PDB file of C-alpha atoms in Angstrom:
ATOM      1  CA  MET A 242       0.000   0.000   0.000  1.00 65.00           C
ATOM      2  CA  SER A 243       1.436   3.384  -1.010  1.00 80.00           C
ATOM      3  CA  ILE A 244       1.822   6.380   1.277  1.00 85.00           C
ATOM      4  CA  GLU A 245      -0.797   8.299  -0.736  1.00 83.00           C
ATOM      5  CA  SER A 246      -3.246   5.438  -0.321  1.00 78.00           C
ATOM      6  CA  MET A 247      -2.636   5.244   3.452  1.00 80.00           C
ATOM      7  CA  ALA A 248      -2.977   9.027   3.807  1.00 83.00           C
ATOM      8  CA  GLY A 249      -6.223   8.916   1.843  1.00 79.00           C
ATOM      9  CA  GLU A 250      -7.594   6.150   4.062  1.00 77.00           C
ATOM     10  CA  LEU A 251      -6.551   8.043   7.212  1.00 83.00           C
ATOM     11  CA  LEU A 252      -8.185  11.242   5.939  1.00 84.00           C
ATOM     12  CA  THR A 253     -11.369   9.326   5.120  1.00 80.00           C
ATOM     13  CA  LEU A 254     -11.456   7.799   8.618  1.00 80.00           C
ATOM     14  CA  LEU A 255     -10.859  11.225  10.205  1.00 84.00           C
ATOM     15  CA  ILE A 256     -13.736  12.739   8.224  1.00 84.00           C
ATOM     16  CA  MET A 257     -16.000   9.847   9.228  1.00 77.00           C
ATOM     17  CA  ALA A 258     -14.897  10.202  12.864  1.00 83.00           C
ATOM     18  CA  LEU A 259     -15.663  13.931  12.777  1.00 81.00           C
ATOM     19  CA  ALA A 260     -19.099  13.236  11.306  1.00 77.00           C
ATOM     20  CA  LEU A 261     -19.856  10.649  14.000  1.00 73.00           C
ATOM     21  CA  GLY A 262     -18.300  12.831  16.686  1.00 79.00           C
ATOM     22  CA  MET A 263     -20.505  15.773  15.701  1.00 78.00           C
ATOM     23  CA  ASP A 264     -23.436  13.731  17.001  1.00 72.00           C
ATOM     24  CA  ALA A 265     -21.661  13.464  20.343  1.00 79.00           C
ATOM     25  CA  PHE A 266     -20.775  17.176  20.190  1.00 83.00           C
ATOM     26  CA  SER A 267     -24.384  18.207  19.508  1.00 78.00           C
ATOM     27  CA  VAL A 268     -25.817  15.972  22.188  1.00 76.00           C
ATOM     28  CA  GLY A 269     -23.023  17.016  24.569  1.00 81.00           C
ATOM     29  CA  LEU A 270     -23.923  20.632  23.919  1.00 81.00           C
ATOM     30  CA  GLY A 271     -27.506  19.908  24.937  1.00 78.00           C
ATOM     31  CA  MET A 272     -26.501  17.795  27.941  1.00 80.00           C
ATOM     32  CA  GLY A 273     -23.958  20.414  29.012  1.00 80.00           C
ATOM     33  CA  LEU A 274     -26.843  22.787  29.636  1.00 76.00           C
ATOM     34  CA  ILE A 275     -27.711  20.919  32.841  1.00 79.00           C
ATOM     35  CA  ARG A 276     -25.500  21.497  35.842  1.00 77.00           C
ATOM     36  CA  LEU A 277     -22.431  19.276  35.531  1.00 82.00           C
ATOM     37  CA  ARG A 278     -19.140  19.332  37.383  1.00 87.00           C
ATOM     38  CA  ILE A 279     -15.862  19.176  35.469  1.00 90.00           C
ATOM     39  CA  ARG A 280     -15.280  15.674  36.843  1.00 91.00           C
ATOM     40  CA  GLN A 281     -18.634  14.529  35.391  1.00 90.00           C
ATOM     41  CA  ILE A 282     -17.753  16.118  32.041  1.00 90.00           C
ATOM     42  CA  PHE A 283     -14.456  14.212  32.061  1.00 93.00           C
ATOM     43  CA  TYR A 284     -16.177  10.857  32.739  1.00 91.00           C
ATOM     44  CA  ILE A 285     -18.904  11.520  30.176  1.00 90.00           C
ATOM     45  CA  GLY A 286     -16.281  12.194  27.487  1.00 92.00           C
ATOM     46  CA  ILE A 287     -14.300   9.063  28.392  1.00 94.00           C
ATOM     47  CA  THR A 288     -17.469   6.929  28.409  1.00 93.00           C
ATOM     48  CA  ILE A 289     -18.648   8.214  25.043  1.00 91.00           C
ATOM     49  CA  GLY A 290     -15.152   7.681  23.636  1.00 92.00           C
ATOM     50  CA  ILE A 291     -15.217   4.072  24.859  1.00 94.00           C
ATOM     51  CA  PHE A 292     -18.675   3.539  23.365  1.00 91.00           C
ATOM     52  CA  HIS A 293     -17.416   4.991  20.070  1.00 90.00           C
ATOM     53  CA  ILE A 294     -14.692   2.358  20.163  1.00 92.00           C
ATOM     54  CA  TRP A 295     -16.674  -0.748  21.004  1.00 91.00           C
ATOM     55  CA  MET A 296     -19.882   0.031  19.066  1.00 89.00           C
ATOM     56  CA  PRO A 297     -18.134   0.323  15.671  1.00 86.00           C
ATOM     57  CA  LEU A 298     -15.909  -2.622  16.650  1.00 88.00           C
ATOM     58  CA  VAL A 299     -18.983  -4.790  17.205  1.00 88.00           C
ATOM     59  CA  GLY A 300     -20.443  -3.342  14.005  1.00 80.00           C
ATOM     60  CA  ILE A 301     -17.301  -4.167  12.027  1.00 80.00           C
ATOM     61  CA  LEU A 302     -17.240  -7.723  13.330  1.00 81.00           C
ATOM     62  CA  ILE A 303     -20.938  -8.279  12.605  1.00 78.00           C
ATOM     63  CA  GLY A 304     -20.636  -6.431   9.286  1.00 68.00           C
ATOM     64  CA  ARG A 305     -18.055  -8.913   8.174  1.00 67.00           C
ATOM     65  CA  LEU A 306     -20.605 -11.661   8.790  1.00 68.00           C
ATOM     66  CA  LEU A 307     -23.931 -10.036   7.907  1.00 60.00           C
ATOM     67  CA  SER A 308     -25.459  -7.389   5.663  1.00 50.00           C
ATOM     68  CA  ASP A 309     -26.219  -3.815   6.692  1.00 48.00           C
ATOM     69  CA  THR A 310     -29.818  -4.507   7.792  1.00 57.00           C
ATOM     70  CA  PHE A 311     -28.993  -3.627  11.400  1.00 60.00           C
ATOM     71  CA  GLY A 312     -27.913  -0.101  10.456  1.00 61.00           C
ATOM     72  CA  THR A 313     -31.524   1.069  10.235  1.00 68.00           C
ATOM     73  CA  ILE A 314     -32.414  -0.575  13.541  1.00 70.00           C
ATOM     74  CA  ALA A 315     -29.450   1.105  15.278  1.00 66.00           C
ATOM     75  CA  THR A 316     -30.478   4.504  13.911  1.00 68.00           C
ATOM     76  CA  LEU A 317     -34.073   4.015  15.072  1.00 74.00           C
ATOM     77  CA  LEU A 318     -32.960   2.982  18.559  1.00 72.00           C
ATOM     78  CA  GLY A 319     -30.554   5.917  18.846  1.00 67.00           C
ATOM     79  CA  GLY A 320     -33.214   8.399  17.706  1.00 74.00           C
ATOM     80  CA  THR A 321     -35.780   7.001  20.123  1.00 79.00           C
ATOM     81  CA  LEU A 322     -33.352   7.166  23.060  1.00 72.00           C
ATOM     82  CA  LEU A 323     -32.473  10.784  22.261  1.00 71.00           C
ATOM     83  CA  ILE A 324     -36.154  11.734  22.003  1.00 82.00           C
ATOM     84  CA  LEU A 325     -36.861  10.139  25.390  1.00 79.00           C
ATOM     85  CA  LEU A 326     -33.872  11.901  26.981  1.00 72.00           C
ATOM     86  CA  GLY A 327     -34.955  15.218  25.426  1.00 75.00           C
ATOM     87  CA  ILE A 328     -38.556  14.905  26.621  1.00 83.00           C
ATOM     88  CA  GLN A 329     -37.345  13.975  30.100  1.00 74.00           C
ATOM     89  CA  MET A 330     -35.071  17.036  30.254  1.00 68.00           C
ATOM     90  CA  VAL A 331     -37.790  19.420  29.033  1.00 76.00           C
ATOM     91  CA  VAL A 332     -40.312  18.029  31.530  1.00 78.00           C
ATOM     92  CA  ALA A 333     -37.739  18.124  34.356  1.00 70.00           C
ATOM     93  CA  SER A 334     -36.955  21.769  33.601  1.00 69.00           C
ATOM     94  CA  PHE A 335     -40.532  22.729  34.516  1.00 74.00           C
ATOM     95  CA  LYS A 336     -40.568  20.726  37.750  1.00 70.00           C
ATOM     96  CA  LYS A 337     -38.908  22.238  40.771  1.00 59.00           C
ATOM     97  CA  ASP A 338     -36.876  20.333  43.377  1.00 51.00           C
ATOM     98  CA  GLU A 339     -37.051  17.006  41.547  1.00 49.00           C
ATOM     99  CA  ASP A 340     -34.132  15.011  40.270  1.00 51.00           C
ATOM    100  CA  PRO A 341     -34.307  14.232  36.554  1.00 48.00           C
ATOM    101  CA  PHE A 342     -35.306  10.703  35.573  1.00 48.00           C
ATOM    102  CA  ILE A 343     -32.148  10.208  33.530  1.00 53.00           C
ATOM    103  CA  THR A 344     -28.910  12.003  34.350  1.00 62.00           C
ATOM    104  CA  PRO A 345     -25.470  11.481  32.793  1.00 66.00           C
ATOM    105  CA  VAL A 346     -24.242   9.386  35.752  1.00 69.00           C
ATOM    106  CA  GLY A 347     -24.474   5.655  36.367  1.00 78.00           C
ATOM    107  CA  PHE A 348     -27.104   3.953  34.210  1.00 81.00           C
ATOM    108  CA  GLY A 349     -28.146   7.320  32.733  1.00 77.00           C
ATOM    109  CA  LEU A 350     -24.594   7.807  31.442  1.00 82.00           C
ATOM    110  CA  ILE A 351     -24.725   4.379  29.781  1.00 85.00           C
ATOM    111  CA  VAL A 352     -28.059   5.260  28.112  1.00 79.00           C
ATOM    112  CA  PHE A 353     -26.652   8.633  27.042  1.00 76.00           C
ATOM    113  CA  ALA A 354     -23.442   7.127  25.624  1.00 82.00           C
ATOM    114  CA  LEU A 355     -25.379   4.356  23.897  1.00 81.00           C
ATOM    115  CA  SER A 356     -27.746   6.829  22.267  1.00 76.00           C
ATOM    116  CA  VAL A 357     -24.941   8.859  20.695  1.00 75.00           C
ATOM    117  CA  SER A 358     -22.871   5.859  19.632  1.00 79.00           C
ATOM    118  CA  LEU A 359     -25.514   3.716  17.933  1.00 74.00           C
ATOM    119  CA  ASP A 360     -24.826   5.440  14.623  1.00 70.00           C
ATOM    120  CA  SER A 361     -21.183   4.373  14.891  1.00 77.00           C
ATOM    121  CA  PHE A 362     -22.439   0.775  15.142  1.00 77.00           C
ATOM    122  CA  SER A 363     -24.161   1.105  11.778  1.00 69.00           C
ATOM    123  CA  VAL A 364     -21.069   2.763  10.278  1.00 72.00           C
ATOM    124  CA  GLY A 365     -19.043  -0.129  11.702  1.00 74.00           C
ATOM    125  CA  LEU A 366     -21.356  -2.563   9.913  1.00 68.00           C
ATOM    126  CA  SER A 367     -20.619  -0.862   6.608  1.00 65.00           C
ATOM    127  CA  LEU A 368     -16.884  -0.686   7.299  1.00 68.00           C
ATOM    128  CA  GLY A 369     -16.885  -4.385   8.228  1.00 66.00           C
ATOM    129  CA  ILE A 370     -18.485  -5.247   4.926  1.00 59.00           C
ATOM    130  CA  TYR A 371     -15.792  -3.278   3.074  1.00 60.00           C
ATOM    131  CA  GLY A 372     -12.909  -4.604   5.223  1.00 61.00           C
ATOM    132  CA  ALA A 373     -11.606  -1.443   6.953  1.00 65.00           C
ATOM    133  CA  LYS A 374      -8.588  -1.584   9.267  1.00 75.00           C
ATOM    134  CA  THR A 375     -10.229  -2.351  12.601  1.00 79.00           C
ATOM    135  CA  PHE A 376      -7.789  -0.966  15.187  1.00 84.00           C
ATOM    136  CA  LEU A 377      -7.105   2.296  13.372  1.00 85.00           C
ATOM    137  CA  THR A 378     -10.812   2.875  12.718  1.00 84.00           C
ATOM    138  CA  VAL A 379     -12.031   2.366  16.287  1.00 88.00           C
ATOM    139  CA  ALA A 380      -9.105   4.306  17.797  1.00 91.00           C
ATOM    140  CA  ILE A 381      -9.816   7.350  15.622  1.00 92.00           C
ATOM    141  CA  PHE A 382     -13.590   7.133  16.230  1.00 89.00           C
ATOM    142  CA  GLY A 383     -13.093   6.903  19.999  1.00 92.00           C
ATOM    143  CA  LEU A 384     -10.561   9.713  20.286  1.00 94.00           C
ATOM    144  CA  VAL A 385     -12.415  12.173  18.067  1.00 93.00           C
ATOM    145  CA  SER A 386     -15.803  11.542  19.717  1.00 91.00           C
ATOM    146  CA  MET A 387     -14.302  11.912  23.198  1.00 93.00           C
ATOM    147  CA  VAL A 388     -12.716  15.282  22.363  1.00 94.00           C
ATOM    148  CA  LEU A 389     -15.852  16.565  20.603  1.00 91.00           C
ATOM    149  CA  THR A 390     -18.036  15.448  23.536  1.00 91.00           C
ATOM    150  CA  TRP A 391     -15.830  17.369  25.963  1.00 94.00           C
ATOM    151  CA  LEU A 392     -15.999  20.406  23.705  1.00 93.00           C
ATOM    152  CA  GLY A 393     -19.809  20.232  23.476  1.00 90.00           C
ATOM    153  CA  LEU A 394     -20.237  19.717  27.223  1.00 89.00           C
ATOM    154  CA  LEU A 395     -17.879  22.591  28.095  1.00 91.00           C
ATOM    155  CA  ILE A 396     -19.576  24.984  25.670  1.00 90.00           C
ATOM    156  CA  GLY A 397     -22.969  23.863  27.011  1.00 85.00           C
ATOM    157  CA  LYS A 398     -21.771  24.464  30.577  1.00 83.00           C
ATOM    158  CA  ARG A 399     -20.672  27.990  29.673  1.00 83.00           C
ATOM    159  CA  VAL A 400     -23.976  28.773  27.923  1.00 79.00           C
ATOM    160  CA  GLN A 401     -25.923  27.258  30.836  1.00 69.00           C
ATOM    161  CA  ASN A 402     -24.637  30.017  33.111  1.00 66.00           C
ATOM    162  CA  TRP A 403     -26.078  32.643  30.743  1.00 72.00           C
ATOM    163  CA  LEU A 404     -29.473  30.971  30.279  1.00 65.00           C
ATOM    164  CA  GLY A 405     -30.163  30.084  33.895  1.00 63.00           C
ATOM    165  CA  SER A 406     -33.317  28.023  34.506  1.00 58.00           C
ATOM    166  CA  TYR A 407     -34.166  27.800  30.795  1.00 67.00           C
ATOM    167  CA  SER A 408     -30.946  25.972  29.957  1.00 62.00           C
ATOM    168  CA  GLU A 409     -32.250  22.476  30.783  1.00 64.00           C
ATOM    169  CA  ALA A 410     -35.342  23.009  28.607  1.00 72.00           C
ATOM    170  CA  LEU A 411     -33.104  24.211  25.768  1.00 71.00           C
ATOM    171  CA  GLY A 412     -30.792  21.218  26.220  1.00 67.00           C
ATOM    172  CA  GLY A 413     -33.772  18.856  26.165  1.00 71.00           C
ATOM    173  CA  SER A 414     -35.058  20.546  23.020  1.00 78.00           C
ATOM    174  CA  ILE A 415     -31.685  20.018  21.327  1.00 73.00           C
ATOM    175  CA  LEU A 416     -31.692  16.320  22.232  1.00 70.00           C
ATOM    176  CA  LEU A 417     -35.324  15.984  21.120  1.00 78.00           C
ATOM    177  CA  ALA A 418     -34.634  17.681  17.783  1.00 80.00           C
ATOM    178  CA  PHE A 419     -31.558  15.561  17.183  1.00 74.00           C
ATOM    179  CA  GLY A 420     -33.532  12.371  17.938  1.00 76.00           C
ATOM    180  CA  ILE A 421     -36.249  13.429  15.490  1.00 84.00           C
ATOM    181  CA  LYS A 422     -33.570  14.156  12.879  1.00 77.00           C
ATOM    182  CA  LEU A 423     -32.243  10.607  13.295  1.00 72.00           C
ATOM    183  CA  LEU A 424     -35.716   9.112  12.886  1.00 80.00           C
ATOM    184  CA  LEU A 425     -36.822  11.371  10.018  1.00 81.00           C
ATOM    185  CA  PRO A 426     -33.763  12.087   7.862  1.00 66.00           C
ATOM    186  CA  PHE A 427     -34.342  15.082   5.609  1.00 61.00           C
TER     187      PHE A 427
END
């Protein structure tokens, strides 16, 4: 394989990682509008990075065995999870002194990370069918999504201070809109 060919493959993987990571950035921006400590932001980014490693890895392995039928199912599940998280955040923003149903800690963090990484599963299916380099692909996807998640959460945290009590409703609206976009591509 020539250097130009390897550089082209690396550039393609970086572009794909940025596209997948923009999902995590957008959702992180919305989630950053709730009150989060820097330590939570750190763990959220790491968790999403890990999910963006193992979801495409599983997708690549399955993609090498099966067709891309599961890509649609993964997109539908991811969209539905984001819609549920968005609705929960909007509803919680109007209730006082109640903890939200799903927060980005514990099981809520797993649900959150799963919802933003399901699309990388479907991309992994496609890459598995075409025989992409597994380690390089999942490493780039994980690193880029982790950094973009941190960026989204930190920007969301900064904006949250300006918006006050409306920030959680705005964050929920962003998650809701993104979930609808996944379900109804236009």
